[in-house]
Coordinates of C-alpha atoms in Angstrom, one line a residue:
F160 CA 18.1 -123.2 -7.6
I161 CA 14.6 -121.9 -6.7
A162 CA 13.5 -118.3 -7.3
L163 CA 10.4 -117.2 -5.5
Q164 CA 8.9 -113.9 -6.7
S165 CA 6.0 -112.3 -4.9
D166 CA 3.7 -110.0 -6.9
A167 CA 1.8 -108.8 -3.8
P168 CA 1.6 -105.0 -3.3
D169 CA 3.9 -103.6 -0.6
T170 CA 2.0 -101.4 1.8
L171 CA 5.1 -99.3 2.4
H172 CA 6.3 -98.6 -1.1
H173 CA 3.0 -99.2 -3.0
G174 CA 4.8 -101.3 -5.6
I175 CA 5.7 -104.9 -6.4
T176 CA 7.7 -106.7 -3.8
K177 CA 10.2 -109.3 -5.2
V178 CA 11.9 -111.9 -3.1
Q179 CA 14.5 -114.2 -4.5
I180 CA 15.4 -117.4 -2.6
V181 CA 18.3 -119.6 -3.9
V182 CA 18.4 -123.2 -2.7
N183 CA 21.3 -125.5 -3.2
G184 CA 19.8 -128.5 -5.1
V185 CA 22.6 -131.0 -4.6
N186 CA 20.5 -132.9 -2.1
A187 CA 17.2 -133.1 -3.8
N188 CA 15.1 -134.1 -0.8
Q189 CA 16.6 -131.5 1.5
A190 CA 16.2 -128.8 -1.2
T191 CA 12.5 -129.7 -1.7
L192 CA 11.8 -129.4 2.0
I193 CA 13.6 -126.0 2.3
R194 CA 11.7 -124.7 -0.8
N195 CA 8.3 -125.8 0.6
Y196 CA 9.1 -124.2 4.0
L197 CA 10.3 -120.9 2.5
Q198 CA 7.4 -120.8 0.1
A199 CA 5.0 -121.1 3.0
V200 CA 6.9 -118.3 4.8
V201 CA 6.8 -116.0 1.8
T202 CA 3.1 -116.7 1.3
S203 CA 2.3 -115.9 4.9
W204 CA 4.3 -112.7 4.7
A205 CA 2.6 -111.7 1.5
A206 CA -0.8 -112.3 3.1
S207 CA 0.1 -110.1 6.0
L208 CA 0.8 -107.1 3.8
N209 CA -2.7 -106.9 2.6
S210 CA -5.3 -108.8 4.5
Q211 CA -8.2 -107.7 2.3
A212 CA -6.9 -109.1 -1.0
A213 CA -5.5 -112.5 -1.6
P214 CA -1.7 -112.3 -2.4
V215 CA -0.5 -113.3 -5.8
L216 CA 2.6 -115.5 -5.6
N217 CA 4.5 -116.4 -8.8
V218 CA 7.0 -119.3 -8.3
Q219 CA 9.7 -119.6 -10.9
T220 CA 12.0 -122.6 -10.8
R221 CA 15.3 -123.0 -12.6
T222 CA 17.4 -126.1 -12.6
R223 CA 21.0 -125.6 -13.6
F224 CA 22.7 -127.7 -16.3
N225 CA 19.4 -129.5 -17.0
E226 CA 16.7 -126.9 -17.3
A227 CA 14.3 -129.2 -19.1
N228 CA 14.6 -131.7 -16.3
D229 CA 15.2 -134.5 -18.8
S230 CA 16.0 -137.8 -17.2
H231 CA 18.2 -138.8 -20.1
Y232 CA 20.8 -136.2 -19.1
Y233 CA 21.3 -138.1 -15.9
L234 CA 20.7 -141.7 -16.9
V235 CA 22.8 -141.9 -20.1
P236 CA 26.2 -141.2 -18.4
G237 CA 25.3 -143.8 -15.7
V238 CA 24.6 -146.4 -18.4
I239 CA 28.0 -145.7 -20.0
V240 CA 29.6 -146.4 -16.6
T241 CA 27.8 -149.7 -16.4
I242 CA 28.8 -150.7 -19.9
M243 CA 32.5 -149.9 -19.2
T244 CA 32.4 -151.8 -15.9
M245 CA 30.9 -154.9 -17.6
I246 CA 33.5 -154.9 -20.4
G247 CA 36.5 -154.0 -18.2
A248 CA 35.8 -156.1 -15.2
L249 CA 33.3 -158.8 -16.1
L250 CA 34.9 -160.0 -19.3
T251 CA 38.4 -159.6 -18.1
S252 CA 37.7 -161.7 -15.0
L253 CA 37.1 -164.7 -17.2
V254 CA 40.4 -164.6 -19.2
M255 CA 42.8 -166.4 -16.9
A256 CA 40.1 -168.6 -15.4
R257 CA 39.3 -169.8 -18.9
E258 CA 43.0 -170.7 -19.4
Y259 CA 43.0 -172.7 -16.2
E260 CA 39.9 -174.6 -17.2
R261 CA 41.1 -175.4 -20.7
G262 CA 44.6 -176.4 -19.5
T263 CA 46.3 -174.1 -22.0
L264 CA 48.5 -172.3 -19.4
E265 CA 51.1 -175.0 -19.6
S266 CA 51.8 -174.2 -23.3
L267 CA 52.1 -170.5 -22.4
F268 CA 54.5 -171.2 -19.5
V269 CA 57.0 -173.0 -21.8
T270 CA 57.3 -169.9 -24.0
P271 CA 59.6 -167.0 -23.2
V272 CA 56.6 -164.8 -22.4
G273 CA 56.3 -163.9 -18.8
S274 CA 53.1 -163.9 -16.7
G275 CA 53.0 -160.1 -16.7
E276 CA 53.1 -160.0 -20.5
I277 CA 50.3 -162.6 -20.6
L278 CA 48.1 -160.4 -18.4
A279 CA 48.9 -157.4 -20.5
A280 CA 48.0 -159.2 -23.7
K281 CA 44.7 -160.4 -22.2
A282 CA 43.9 -156.9 -21.0
A283 CA 44.8 -155.1 -24.2
T284 CA 42.1 -156.8 -26.2
N285 CA 39.4 -155.8 -23.7
F286 CA 40.8 -152.3 -23.5
L287 CA 40.3 -151.8 -27.2
L288 CA 36.8 -153.4 -27.0
G289 CA 35.9 -151.0 -24.2
M290 CA 37.1 -147.9 -26.1
V291 CA 35.1 -149.0 -29.1
S292 CA 32.0 -149.5 -26.9
L293 CA 32.6 -146.0 -25.4
A294 CA 32.7 -144.4 -28.9
I295 CA 29.4 -146.1 -29.8
S296 CA 27.8 -145.1 -26.6
M297 CA 28.9 -141.5 -27.0
I298 CA 27.5 -141.4 -30.6
F299 CA 24.2 -142.7 -29.3
A300 CA 24.3 -140.2 -26.4
A301 CA 24.9 -137.2 -28.7
F302 CA 22.8 -138.0 -31.7
V303 CA 20.0 -140.3 -30.4
F304 CA 19.4 -138.9 -26.9
G305 CA 20.7 -135.4 -27.6
I306 CA 22.9 -135.3 -24.5
P307 CA 25.3 -132.2 -24.7
I308 CA 29.0 -132.6 -24.2
R309 CA 30.0 -129.3 -22.6
G310 CA 33.4 -130.4 -21.5
S311 CA 36.5 -131.4 -23.5
L312 CA 36.0 -134.5 -25.7
T313 CA 39.7 -135.3 -25.3
L314 CA 39.5 -135.1 -21.6
L315 CA 36.3 -137.3 -21.6
L316 CA 38.1 -140.0 -23.6
A317 CA 41.2 -139.8 -21.3
V318 CA 39.2 -140.2 -18.0
S319 CA 37.2 -143.0 -19.7
A320 CA 40.5 -144.8 -20.6
L321 CA 41.7 -144.3 -17.0
F322 CA 38.5 -145.8 -15.5
L323 CA 38.7 -148.7 -18.0
I324 CA 42.3 -149.5 -16.8
V325 CA 40.9 -149.6 -13.2
A326 CA 38.1 -151.9 -14.3
L327 CA 40.6 -154.1 -16.1
G328 CA 42.7 -154.2 -13.0
L329 CA 39.7 -155.4 -11.0
G330 CA 39.0 -158.1 -13.6
L331 CA 42.6 -159.3 -13.6
V332 CA 42.7 -159.5 -9.8
I333 CA 39.5 -161.6 -9.8
S334 CA 40.8 -163.7 -12.7
T335 CA 44.1 -164.5 -11.1
A336 CA 42.4 -165.5 -7.8
A337 CA 39.6 -167.6 -9.2
K338 CA 40.5 -170.7 -11.3
N339 CA 36.9 -171.3 -12.3
Q340 CA 34.9 -169.2 -14.8
F341 CA 31.7 -169.5 -12.8
L342 CA 33.3 -168.3 -9.6
A343 CA 35.1 -165.5 -11.5
C344 CA 31.8 -164.4 -13.0
Q345 CA 30.1 -164.4 -9.7
F346 CA 32.9 -162.5 -8.0
A347 CA 32.9 -159.9 -10.8
I348 CA 29.1 -159.4 -10.6
M349 CA 29.1 -159.0 -6.8
G350 CA 32.3 -157.1 -6.6
T351 CA 32.2 -154.7 -9.6
F352 CA 28.9 -154.7 -11.5
M353 CA 26.5 -154.4 -8.5
P354 CA 28.5 -151.8 -6.6
A355 CA 28.8 -149.8 -9.8
L356 CA 25.0 -150.0 -10.3
M357 CA 23.9 -149.4 -6.7
L358 CA 26.7 -147.4 -4.9
S359 CA 28.1 -145.1 -7.6
G360 CA 25.4 -142.4 -7.5
F361 CA 23.9 -143.6 -10.7
L362 CA 20.6 -145.0 -9.3
Y363 CA 20.6 -143.5 -5.8
D364 CA 21.9 -140.2 -4.7
I365 CA 25.0 -140.7 -2.5
L366 CA 24.1 -137.8 -0.2
N367 CA 20.8 -139.5 0.6
M368 CA 22.5 -142.8 1.7
P369 CA 23.1 -143.6 5.4
P370 CA 26.6 -142.5 6.6
A371 CA 27.9 -146.0 6.8
V372 CA 26.9 -146.8 3.2
R373 CA 28.2 -143.4 2.1
A374 CA 31.6 -144.2 3.5
I375 CA 31.7 -147.5 1.5
T376 CA 31.1 -145.6 -1.7
Y377 CA 34.5 -144.0 -1.5
L378 CA 36.0 -147.4 -2.3
I379 CA 33.9 -147.8 -5.4
P380 CA 35.8 -146.6 -8.5
A381 CA 32.6 -146.2 -10.5
R382 CA 31.5 -143.4 -8.1
Y383 CA 34.3 -141.1 -9.4
Y384 CA 33.7 -142.0 -13.0
V385 CA 30.0 -141.2 -12.7
T386 CA 30.9 -137.8 -11.2
L387 CA 33.4 -137.2 -14.1
L388 CA 31.0 -138.1 -16.8
Q389 CA 28.1 -136.1 -15.4
T390 CA 30.4 -133.1 -15.0
L391 CA 32.0 -133.3 -18.5
F392 CA 28.7 -134.0 -20.2
L393 CA 26.5 -131.4 -18.5
A394 CA 28.7 -128.8 -16.7
G395 CA 32.0 -128.7 -18.6
G396 CA 35.6 -128.9 -17.3
I397 CA 35.5 -128.0 -13.6
P398 CA 39.1 -128.6 -12.2
S399 CA 37.9 -128.8 -8.6
V400 CA 35.8 -131.9 -9.5
I401 CA 37.9 -133.5 -12.3
I402 CA 41.4 -133.4 -10.7
P403 CA 40.5 -135.1 -7.4
C404 CA 38.5 -137.8 -9.2
C405 CA 41.3 -138.5 -11.7
I406 CA 43.9 -138.7 -9.0
T407 CA 41.8 -141.2 -7.1
L408 CA 41.2 -143.3 -10.2
G409 CA 44.9 -143.2 -10.9
V410 CA 45.7 -144.6 -7.4
F411 CA 43.1 -147.3 -7.9
A412 CA 44.7 -148.2 -11.3
V413 CA 48.2 -148.5 -10.0
A414 CA 47.2 -150.5 -6.9
L415 CA 45.0 -153.0 -8.8
M416 CA 47.5 -153.5 -11.6
G417 CA 50.2 -154.1 -9.0
I418 CA 48.1 -156.6 -7.2
A419 CA 47.2 -158.4 -10.4
R420 CA 51.0 -158.5 -11.3
L421 CA 51.9 -160.0 -8.0
K422 CA 49.2 -162.6 -8.1
A423 CA 49.8 -163.6 -11.7
P424 CA 50.4 -167.3 -12.0
K425 CA 54.0 -168.4 -12.7
S426 CA 53.3 -172.1 -12.7
L427 CA 50.3 -174.4 -12.8
E428 CA 50.5 -175.0 -9.0

């Protein structure tokens, strides 16, 4: 939000003329262009009021939710998303592939435990590891980097657990499809880590991406988690943002866990 205030004397009212211009800063590049154009218009208008004296233009800029323009406020939530993706998807993608390579699935299949229970047990360990990593990350965010948590802490933990389930589902789908740890790791990096880094809005603003790439981002679960974390950390609980993102992550979680259950190995063949 940009406020332009002109201190040039008004020839009609013999006082101070004040002009406020509010620019939506969601798209940073577009907002900068609009601000520069309007600032030039106001400067020209102020000069026309008194051609004998140079106008005095005082520009006051205010950025909502991050008035100090501290990059940590934006980067730290994105780093948390990357950590959760690595633990949920990358580590989980190796669990079943490791069992295939070591030949230990045969001993598991002779037990009364079903394939779904095997997957649940594998995922549970990484889920606990992910939540512990989240707690450590939040401690560093609050006490080391000074990032405020303006939303509900309980809600933040809940949406993080939901995204972690989505990441676990992605990892299990990859793990059940690839019977080699190297292939599973490559699939996880290319299919989960890189999209979470490049297409989630963490490094690059989604609104500045080409339309075709922007459409692909709707299929990236990390996009919605980045939005949730930035909202809960900096803006607070905004239902119009939180509810659609949570619903979308819930659909991802159900779909991915269902696919992983269907593709779970029931024999060594």
